Tab-separated table of C-alpha atoms in Angstrom:
chain	number	residue	atom	x	y	z
A	1	MET	CA	-0.012	0.159	-0.025
A	2	SER	CA	1.558	3.374	-0.941
A	3	ALA	CA	1.342	6.531	0.868
A	4	ALA	CA	-1.066	7.787	-1.611
A	5	THR	CA	-3.533	5.192	-0.911
A	6	THR	CA	-7.072	6.514	-0.311
A	7	ARG	CA	-8.858	4.522	2.688
A	8	ILE	CA	-12.364	4.201	1.876
A	9	GLY	CA	-14.978	3.356	4.426
A	10	LEU	CA	-18.395	1.852	2.676
A	11	SER	CA	-21.461	1.185	4.005
A	12	THR	CA	-23.442	-1.748	2.516
A	13	LEU	CA	-26.779	-1.017	4.163
A	14	GLY	CA	-29.763	-0.244	1.967
A	15	THR	CA	-28.270	-2.179	-0.594
A	16	ASP	CA	-30.617	-5.175	-0.130
A	17	GLY	CA	-27.799	-7.813	0.094
A	18	GLY	CA	-27.153	-7.602	-3.698
A	19	ARG	CA	-30.928	-8.654	-4.467
A	20	SER	CA	-32.179	-5.324	-6.034
A	21	GLY	CA	-30.642	-2.942	-8.461
A	22	ILE	CA	-28.870	-1.102	-5.938
A	23	GLY	CA	-27.206	-4.108	-4.807
A	24	ARG	CA	-26.053	-5.199	-8.066
A	25	TYR	CA	-25.047	-1.615	-8.688
A	26	LEU	CA	-22.648	-2.203	-5.640
A	27	LEU	CA	-21.630	-5.623	-6.475
A	28	GLU	CA	-20.601	-4.544	-10.146
A	29	ILE	CA	-18.521	-1.601	-8.720
A	30	LEU	CA	-16.649	-3.882	-6.070
A	31	SER	CA	-15.812	-6.389	-8.544
A	32	SER	CA	-14.406	-4.182	-10.892
A	33	TRP	CA	-12.334	-2.625	-8.379
A	34	ALA	CA	-11.190	-6.064	-7.243
A	35	SER	CA	-9.975	-6.693	-10.761
A	36	ARG	CA	-8.112	-3.702	-11.531
A	37	GLU	CA	-5.380	-2.191	-9.738
A	38	VAL	CA	-7.190	0.493	-7.793
A	39	ASP	CA	-4.713	2.859	-5.320
A	40	ALA	CA	-7.295	2.620	-2.688
A	41	GLU	CA	-8.149	0.383	0.547
A	42	VAL	CA	-11.593	-0.348	0.799
A	43	GLU	CA	-13.581	-1.465	4.257
A	44	LEU	CA	-16.980	-2.483	4.010
A	45	PHE	CA	-19.641	-2.359	6.710
A	46	VAL	CA	-21.739	-5.531	6.274
A	47	PRO	CA	-24.791	-7.092	7.784
A	48	ARG	CA	-24.028	-10.628	9.093
A	49	LYS	CA	-26.816	-11.928	6.899
A	50	ASP	CA	-25.216	-10.536	3.777
A	51	ALA	CA	-21.997	-11.572	4.583
A	52	ALA	CA	-21.908	-14.237	1.919
A	53	ALA	CA	-23.053	-11.430	-0.882
A	54	PHE	CA	-20.388	-9.055	-0.029
A	55	GLY	CA	-17.472	-11.474	1.200
A	56	SER	CA	-15.881	-12.278	-2.049
A	57	GLY	CA	-15.431	-8.459	-3.690
A	58	ALA	CA	-13.137	-5.769	-3.145
A	59	GLY	CA	-12.092	-4.510	0.542
A	60	THR	CA	-12.311	-5.828	3.860
A	61	SER	CA	-15.777	-6.499	5.666
A	62	LEU	CA	-16.659	-4.938	9.133
A	63	PRO	CA	-19.677	-6.127	11.023
A	64	VAL	CA	-22.517	-3.805	12.095
A	65	PRO	CA	-24.882	-4.572	14.609
A	66	ALA	CA	-27.426	-7.085	14.057
A	67	TRP	CA	-30.321	-4.383	15.208
A	68	THR	CA	-29.572	-2.247	12.282
A	69	ALA	CA	-31.714	-4.837	10.097
A	70	ASN	CA	-34.535	-2.499	11.512
A	71	PRO	CA	-34.694	0.439	8.943
A	72	LEU	CA	-35.205	3.302	11.469
A	73	LEU	CA	-32.379	1.878	13.788
A	74	SER	CA	-30.522	1.853	10.562
A	75	ILE	CA	-30.944	5.195	9.659
A	76	ALA	CA	-29.965	6.149	13.503
A	77	TRP	CA	-26.606	4.023	13.375
A	78	HIS	CA	-25.479	5.890	9.923
A	79	GLN	CA	-26.119	9.219	12.214
A	80	TRP	CA	-24.485	8.115	15.507
A	81	GLY	CA	-22.861	4.425	15.312
A	82	LEU	CA	-21.105	5.191	11.636
A	83	PRO	CA	-19.342	8.321	12.645
A	84	GLY	CA	-17.441	6.727	15.525
A	85	ALA	CA	-16.553	3.807	13.400
A	86	CYS	CA	-15.214	6.128	10.427
A	87	ARG	CA	-12.945	7.901	13.276
A	88	ARG	CA	-11.436	4.715	14.679
A	89	ARG	CA	-10.859	3.414	11.275
A	90	ASN	CA	-9.142	6.533	10.012
A	91	PHE	CA	-10.978	6.719	6.780
A	92	ASP	CA	-9.918	9.318	4.175
A	93	VAL	CA	-13.495	9.104	2.734
A	94	LEU	CA	-16.858	7.524	3.102
A	95	PHE	CA	-18.857	6.059	0.441
A	96	LEU	CA	-22.622	5.471	0.708
A	97	PRO	CA	-23.680	3.449	-2.441
A	98	ALA	CA	-27.498	3.972	-1.384
A	99	ALA	CA	-27.598	7.489	-0.487
A	100	ASN	CA	-31.474	7.445	-1.635
A	101	ARG	CA	-31.868	5.490	1.605
A	102	ARG	CA	-29.134	5.534	3.808
A	103	VAL	CA	-26.892	8.913	4.376
A	104	SER	CA	-24.651	9.845	7.001
A	105	THR	CA	-24.254	13.831	7.677
A	106	ARG	CA	-22.017	13.410	10.554
A	107	ALA	CA	-19.141	11.065	9.675
A	108	GLY	CA	-16.163	13.585	10.214
A	109	VAL	CA	-14.747	12.522	7.218
A	110	PRO	CA	-15.397	13.600	3.430
A	111	THR	CA	-18.667	11.712	2.514
A	112	VAL	CA	-19.744	10.804	-1.124
A	113	GLY	CA	-23.384	9.365	-1.831
A	114	THR	CA	-25.048	7.777	-4.749
A	115	VAL	CA	-28.477	9.075	-4.919
A	116	HIS	CA	-29.937	6.795	-7.845
A	117	ASP	CA	-33.383	8.485	-7.932
A	118	PHE	CA	-35.915	10.543	-5.971
A	119	SER	CA	-38.748	8.154	-7.356
A	120	SER	CA	-41.481	8.671	-4.831
A	121	LEU	CA	-41.369	12.442	-5.773
A	122	HIS	CA	-43.031	11.228	-9.055
A	123	VAL	CA	-45.040	7.955	-7.937
A	124	ALA	CA	-47.943	8.739	-5.450
A	125	GLY	CA	-48.450	5.914	-3.125
A	126	LYS	CA	-44.984	4.157	-3.788
A	127	TYR	CA	-44.517	3.668	0.053
A	128	ASP	CA	-46.114	3.725	3.141
A	129	PRO	CA	-46.664	7.339	4.760
A	130	LEU	CA	-43.794	7.071	7.199
A	131	ARG	CA	-41.179	6.031	4.542
A	132	ASP	CA	-42.620	8.400	2.310
A	133	LEU	CA	-42.214	11.209	5.012
A	134	TYR	CA	-38.678	10.364	5.269
A	135	ILE	CA	-37.865	10.617	1.545
A	136	LYS	CA	-39.767	13.586	0.662
A	137	ARG	CA	-39.009	15.913	4.163
A	138	VAL	CA	-35.949	14.391	5.825
A	139	LEU	CA	-33.713	12.822	3.173
A	140	PRO	CA	-33.360	15.654	0.853
A	141	THR	CA	-31.809	17.940	3.944
A	142	MET	CA	-29.398	15.074	4.312
A	143	VAL	CA	-28.273	14.730	0.838
A	144	ARG	CA	-27.629	18.205	0.713
A	145	GLY	CA	-25.115	17.483	3.644
A	146	LEU	CA	-22.882	15.326	1.381
A	147	ASP	CA	-19.705	16.445	0.327
A	148	ARG	CA	-20.245	14.975	-3.570
A	149	VAL	CA	-23.308	13.225	-4.945
A	150	ILE	CA	-22.888	10.612	-7.545
A	151	THR	CA	-26.072	9.890	-9.970
A	152	PRO	CA	-26.535	7.558	-12.841
A	153	SER	CA	-28.708	10.169	-15.056
A	154	GLU	CA	-29.230	13.359	-16.035
A	155	ALA	CA	-32.936	12.795	-14.816
A	156	SER	CA	-31.976	11.909	-11.137
A	157	ARG	CA	-29.648	15.077	-11.284
A	158	LYS	CA	-32.281	17.329	-11.919
A	159	ASP	CA	-34.094	16.345	-8.914
A	160	ILE	CA	-31.226	16.361	-6.840
A	161	VAL	CA	-30.716	19.813	-7.866
A	162	ARG	CA	-34.240	20.699	-7.596
A	163	TYR	CA	-35.673	19.042	-4.702
A	164	ALA	CA	-32.594	18.277	-2.417
A	165	GLY	CA	-31.242	21.606	-3.273
A	166	VAL	CA	-27.272	20.408	-4.109
A	167	PRO	CA	-25.246	22.630	-5.849
A	168	GLU	CA	-24.633	21.305	-9.517
A	169	ASP	CA	-21.040	21.311	-9.213
A	170	ARG	CA	-21.517	18.764	-6.439
A	171	VAL	CA	-23.652	16.397	-8.642
A	172	HIS	CA	-21.583	13.679	-11.140
A	173	VAL	CA	-23.706	11.801	-13.242
A	174	ILE	CA	-21.934	8.433	-13.726
A	175	PRO	CA	-24.128	6.133	-15.731
A	176	ASN	CA	-24.336	2.530	-14.631
A	177	GLY	CA	-22.925	-0.411	-16.769
A	178	VAL	CA	-23.455	-3.618	-18.177
A	179	ASP	CA	-20.939	-6.747	-17.836
A	180	HIS	CA	-20.366	-7.774	-21.534
A	181	ARG	CA	-18.687	-10.788	-20.438
A	182	ARG	CA	-22.201	-12.154	-19.130
A	183	PHE	CA	-24.801	-10.267	-21.246
A	184	HIS	CA	-24.384	-10.898	-24.926
A	185	PRO	CA	-26.136	-12.851	-27.255
A	186	PHE	CA	-25.731	-16.540	-27.032
A	187	PRO	CA	-25.346	-19.147	-30.002
A	188	GLU	CA	-28.874	-20.333	-31.226
A	189	GLY	CA	-30.767	-22.314	-29.048
A	190	GLU	CA	-28.165	-22.161	-26.049
A	191	ALA	CA	-30.307	-19.792	-23.503
A	192	GLU	CA	-33.393	-21.088	-24.654
A	193	GLU	CA	-32.367	-24.579	-23.462
A	194	ARG	CA	-31.003	-23.288	-20.390
A	195	VAL	CA	-34.157	-21.642	-19.281
A	196	ALA	CA	-36.255	-24.421	-20.063
A	197	ARG	CA	-34.077	-27.140	-18.225
A	198	GLU	CA	-33.543	-25.052	-15.162
A	199	MET	CA	-36.615	-22.688	-14.955
A	200	GLY	CA	-39.123	-24.878	-16.698
A	201	ILE	CA	-39.935	-22.198	-19.014
A	202	ARG	CA	-40.449	-23.113	-22.705
A	203	GLY	CA	-41.940	-21.542	-25.892
A	204	PRO	CA	-41.432	-17.746	-26.515
A	205	PHE	CA	-41.868	-15.268	-23.787
A	206	ILE	CA	-41.802	-11.238	-22.860
A	207	LEU	CA	-39.546	-10.650	-19.896
A	208	TYR	CA	-40.097	-7.974	-17.135
A	209	VAL	CA	-37.028	-7.655	-14.697
A	210	SER	CA	-37.924	-5.886	-11.708
A	211	ARG	CA	-38.871	-6.065	-8.043
A	212	ILE	CA	-42.357	-7.128	-7.535
A	213	GLU	CA	-43.690	-3.834	-6.410
A	214	HIS	CA	-46.898	-1.857	-6.625
A	215	PRO	CA	-47.353	0.883	-8.125
A	216	GLY	CA	-44.186	2.234	-8.895
A	217	LYS	CA	-43.071	-0.810	-10.960
A	218	ASN	CA	-46.467	-0.640	-12.975
A	219	HIS	CA	-47.100	-4.848	-13.244
A	220	LEU	CA	-50.711	-4.319	-13.225
A	221	ARG	CA	-50.795	-2.629	-16.416
A	222	LEU	CA	-48.249	-4.697	-18.062
A	223	ILE	CA	-50.391	-7.911	-17.019
A	224	GLU	CA	-53.645	-6.002	-18.459
A	225	ALA	CA	-51.702	-5.121	-21.842
A	226	PHE	CA	-50.386	-8.525	-22.005
A	227	GLY	CA	-53.793	-9.792	-21.644
A	228	ARG	CA	-55.115	-7.641	-24.318
A	229	MET	CA	-52.360	-8.600	-26.709
A	230	LYS	CA	-52.926	-12.335	-26.130
A	231	GLU	CA	-56.709	-11.937	-27.192
A	232	ARG	CA	-56.304	-9.462	-29.981
A	233	THR	CA	-53.244	-11.309	-31.599
A	234	GLY	CA	-53.287	-15.007	-30.457
A	235	LEU	CA	-49.502	-14.682	-29.950
A	236	PRO	CA	-47.889	-17.776	-27.990
A	237	HIS	CA	-45.597	-15.877	-25.609
A	238	ARG	CA	-45.733	-16.069	-22.140
A	239	LEU	CA	-44.991	-13.270	-19.771
A	240	VAL	CA	-42.399	-13.729	-17.096
A	241	LEU	CA	-42.236	-11.358	-14.240
A	242	ALA	CA	-38.862	-11.819	-12.611
A	243	GLY	CA	-37.777	-10.316	-9.330
A	244	PRO	CA	-38.136	-10.774	-5.653
A	245	ASP	CA	-41.577	-9.949	-3.929
A	246	TRP	CA	-41.373	-6.365	-2.555
A	247	THR	CA	-43.895	-3.812	-1.163
A	248	ARG	CA	-47.725	-4.579	-2.080
A	249	ALA	CA	-46.561	-7.680	-4.123
A	250	GLU	CA	-49.709	-9.432	-3.357
A	251	LYS	CA	-51.701	-6.990	-5.456
A	252	VAL	CA	-49.399	-8.127	-8.510
A	253	HIS	CA	-50.027	-11.796	-7.597
A	254	SER	CA	-53.620	-11.278	-7.298
A	255	ALA	CA	-53.667	-9.440	-10.965
A	256	ALA	CA	-51.725	-12.244	-12.361
A	257	SER	CA	-54.239	-14.793	-10.608
A	258	ALA	CA	-57.055	-12.949	-11.946
A	259	SER	CA	-56.115	-12.818	-15.523
A	260	THR	CA	-57.769	-14.938	-18.160
A	261	TRP	CA	-54.299	-15.725	-19.339
A	262	ASN	CA	-53.015	-16.642	-16.028
A	263	ASP	CA	-51.641	-19.683	-17.299
A	264	SER	CA	-49.285	-17.842	-19.636
A	265	ILE	CA	-48.097	-15.579	-16.641
A	266	ASP	CA	-45.106	-16.706	-14.671
A	267	LEU	CA	-43.833	-15.076	-11.241
A	268	ALA	CA	-40.246	-16.275	-11.223
A	269	GLY	CA	-39.076	-14.841	-8.103
A	270	PHE	CA	-35.513	-13.854	-7.629
A	271	ILE	CA	-33.455	-14.632	-10.238
A	272	PRO	CA	-29.528	-15.645	-9.320
A	273	GLY	CA	-26.928	-13.870	-11.219
A	274	SER	CA	-25.749	-16.822	-13.018
A	275	MET	CA	-29.009	-17.282	-14.487
A	276	LEU	CA	-30.172	-13.745	-15.431
A	277	PRO	CA	-28.210	-13.268	-18.746
A	278	TYR	CA	-29.634	-16.740	-20.373
A	279	LEU	CA	-33.290	-15.613	-19.227
A	280	THR	CA	-32.582	-12.237	-20.771
A	281	ALA	CA	-31.111	-13.615	-24.028
A	282	ALA	CA	-34.008	-16.040	-24.449
A	283	ALA	CA	-36.779	-13.783	-24.278
A	284	ASP	CA	-38.273	-12.550	-27.429
A	285	LEU	CA	-38.781	-9.015	-25.853
A	286	VAL	CA	-38.135	-7.304	-22.853
A	287	ALA	CA	-40.909	-4.922	-21.506
A	288	PHE	CA	-39.743	-2.421	-19.032
A	289	PRO	CA	-42.930	-0.371	-17.729
A	290	SER	CA	-41.833	1.406	-14.584
A	291	LEU	CA	-43.140	4.713	-13.785
A	292	TYR	CA	-40.009	6.101	-12.589
A	293	GLU	CA	-36.357	4.965	-12.870
A	294	GLY	CA	-33.003	6.424	-12.241
A	295	PHE	CA	-31.314	4.530	-14.548
A	296	GLY	CA	-33.046	0.986	-15.565
A	297	ILE	CA	-30.375	-1.558	-15.574
A	298	PRO	CA	-32.542	-4.213	-17.218
A	299	VAL	CA	-32.987	-2.174	-20.140
A	300	LEU	CA	-29.231	-2.009	-20.848
A	301	GLU	CA	-28.772	-5.550	-20.378
A	302	ALA	CA	-31.279	-6.506	-22.622
A	303	MET	CA	-29.768	-4.446	-25.448
A	304	ALA	CA	-26.359	-6.020	-24.382
A	305	SER	CA	-27.828	-9.456	-25.050
A	306	GLY	CA	-29.357	-8.629	-28.463
A	307	THR	CA	-32.825	-8.580	-27.006
A	308	PRO	CA	-35.226	-5.991	-28.086
A	309	VAL	CA	-36.922	-3.813	-25.554
A	310	VAL	CA	-39.931	-1.752	-25.077
A	311	ALA	CA	-40.244	0.533	-22.190
A	312	SER	CA	-41.531	3.537	-20.360
A	313	SER	CA	-41.042	7.241	-22.207
A	314	THR	CA	-40.379	8.898	-18.872
A	315	SER	CA	-37.440	9.671	-16.465
A	316	SER	CA	-34.100	8.296	-17.424
A	317	ILE	CA	-35.135	5.668	-19.456
A	318	PRO	CA	-34.632	7.170	-22.852
A	319	GLU	CA	-31.448	8.294	-21.681
A	320	VAL	CA	-30.449	4.803	-21.411
A	321	GLY	CA	-32.305	3.369	-24.469
A	322	GLY	CA	-31.753	6.195	-27.012
A	323	GLU	CA	-33.035	5.341	-30.774
A	324	ALA	CA	-32.787	1.336	-29.733
A	325	VAL	CA	-36.044	1.165	-27.724
A	326	GLY	CA	-39.693	1.172	-28.574
A	327	TYR	CA	-41.296	3.694	-26.112
A	328	PHE	CA	-44.859	3.817	-24.843
A	329	ASP	CA	-47.001	5.760	-22.338
A	330	PRO	CA	-46.994	3.729	-19.089
A	331	CYS	CA	-50.148	4.949	-18.142
A	332	ASP	CA	-51.874	3.928	-21.246
A	333	VAL	CA	-52.434	0.068	-21.593
A	334	GLY	CA	-53.268	0.619	-25.271
A	335	SER	CA	-49.967	2.324	-25.878
A	336	MET	CA	-48.290	-0.454	-24.185
A	337	GLU	CA	-49.843	-3.393	-25.835
A	338	SER	CA	-49.497	-1.645	-29.210
A	339	ALA	CA	-45.435	-1.320	-28.594
A	340	MET	CA	-45.141	-4.893	-27.750
A	341	THR	CA	-47.167	-6.262	-30.575
A	342	ARG	CA	-45.423	-4.055	-33.127
A	343	VAL	CA	-41.955	-5.714	-32.275
A	344	LEU	CA	-43.432	-9.391	-31.960
A	345	THR	CA	-45.237	-9.288	-35.235
A	346	ASP	CA	-42.773	-7.670	-37.297
A	347	ASP	CA	-39.607	-9.715	-37.948
A	348	ASP	CA	-37.736	-7.024	-39.878
A	349	LEU	CA	-38.223	-4.503	-36.832
A	350	HIS	CA	-37.476	-7.030	-34.140
A	351	ARG	CA	-34.073	-7.596	-35.763
A	352	ARG	CA	-33.303	-4.099	-36.435
A	353	MET	CA	-33.893	-3.296	-32.633
A	354	ALA	CA	-31.844	-6.236	-31.852
A	355	GLN	CA	-28.858	-4.632	-33.904
A	356	VAL	CA	-29.285	-1.026	-32.845
A	357	GLY	CA	-29.623	-2.077	-29.122
A	358	LEU	CA	-26.436	-4.236	-29.409
A	359	ASP	CA	-24.569	-1.289	-31.026
A	360	ARG	CA	-26.026	1.152	-28.180
A	361	ALA	CA	-25.064	-0.968	-25.189
A	362	ARG	CA	-21.225	-1.241	-26.256
A	363	GLY	CA	-20.858	2.406	-25.038
A	364	PHE	CA	-21.561	1.277	-21.143
A	365	SER	CA	-19.469	-0.831	-18.958
A	366	TRP	CA	-19.058	-1.349	-15.322
A	367	ASP	CA	-15.343	-0.587	-15.499
A	368	ALA	CA	-15.892	2.741	-16.563
A	369	THR	CA	-18.587	3.541	-14.000
A	370	ALA	CA	-16.234	1.994	-11.148
A	371	ALA	CA	-13.316	4.051	-12.441
A	372	ALA	CA	-15.405	7.235	-12.486
A	373	THR	CA	-16.505	6.278	-9.191
A	374	MET	CA	-13.299	5.830	-7.696
A	375	ALA	CA	-12.028	9.128	-9.250
A	376	VAL	CA	-14.691	11.013	-7.357
A	377	LEU	CA	-13.870	9.357	-3.942
A	378	GLN	CA	-10.527	10.034	-4.377
A	379	GLU	CA	-10.692	13.471	-5.440
A	380	CYS	CA	-13.072	14.108	-2.381
A	381	ALA	CA	-10.701	12.790	-0.396
A	382	GLY	CA	-7.720	14.595	-1.553
A	383	GLU	CA	-9.600	17.934	-1.239
A	384	ALA	CA	-9.656	17.311	2.589
A	385	ASN	CA	-6.005	16.956	2.667
């Protein structure tokens, strides 16, 4: 370790143990740091239950109290427990990769936080009243106390400046990436055979990768649009909803069960990282109807896999998809149905979208995301010396 090595403290709390978009963001950055020579020493605060998820990445794991599993106590620990730990460990900078959930403004060292989005400002009823109050009233003030803010899109940057009042020169837009070693087109039939063998999903399907959450992820309208498409076209496709149950997941399960086409709808649950590339490449189409996203990693991974995408025309999603994606109004079931039908019934359009998506996805990588993130951390640490 050189004299200039940056000592980085990192809180993994709020990243769902790697089982969500934020969790995958952190895992990919840690993996990239571990595979490259970075002039930094990283120490991660990790709950015991998440030790397996974060134990093999870059850095040394430090335990946190078991009671931080309670969200309110976790927030409190970031304000009073974490600062003491930062002083004892003599960090140069603290990194909070889930700063739209967990923030420390009393760390005593320069602090950088990634704010992925302020989606609850745009989606009514996204969370329960207490969490909504925290996100809308408390969190913006705390985010304003960060030394630097990282965010993955211009759409989120505008929210951070407008709602949290963070000066523009302290906000860094660093797009998320895609692992091209995992997400890519497979030889014909390989991905489909793997999905059929390991998941029991056979025949053509439409895929939506997201937490099973209502209303923000907009599953109910997708289920309705899928049913209309089946009735009007007779297409043989299934609808695969891949992701762990989250807030009000029971409403999504009920809607799927109540659909006339319920026998063509699969709620596949959380998909392990080893299986997700095959599932994404095997899909005929990826749909992404979320009402608001700070980035939309599944859109990028689908494009890198050579799978056409239709998605919401809102928030950051057009920044990610560019001209490669077919867009629809996420609040209009008819618009959603038309977008899916158009791609699935026009072979030339399907091939063209797949190629344009591949070309666009080449401009994104997790190594670039990780390198830019490290640069912000080291710059912030350097300013304090």
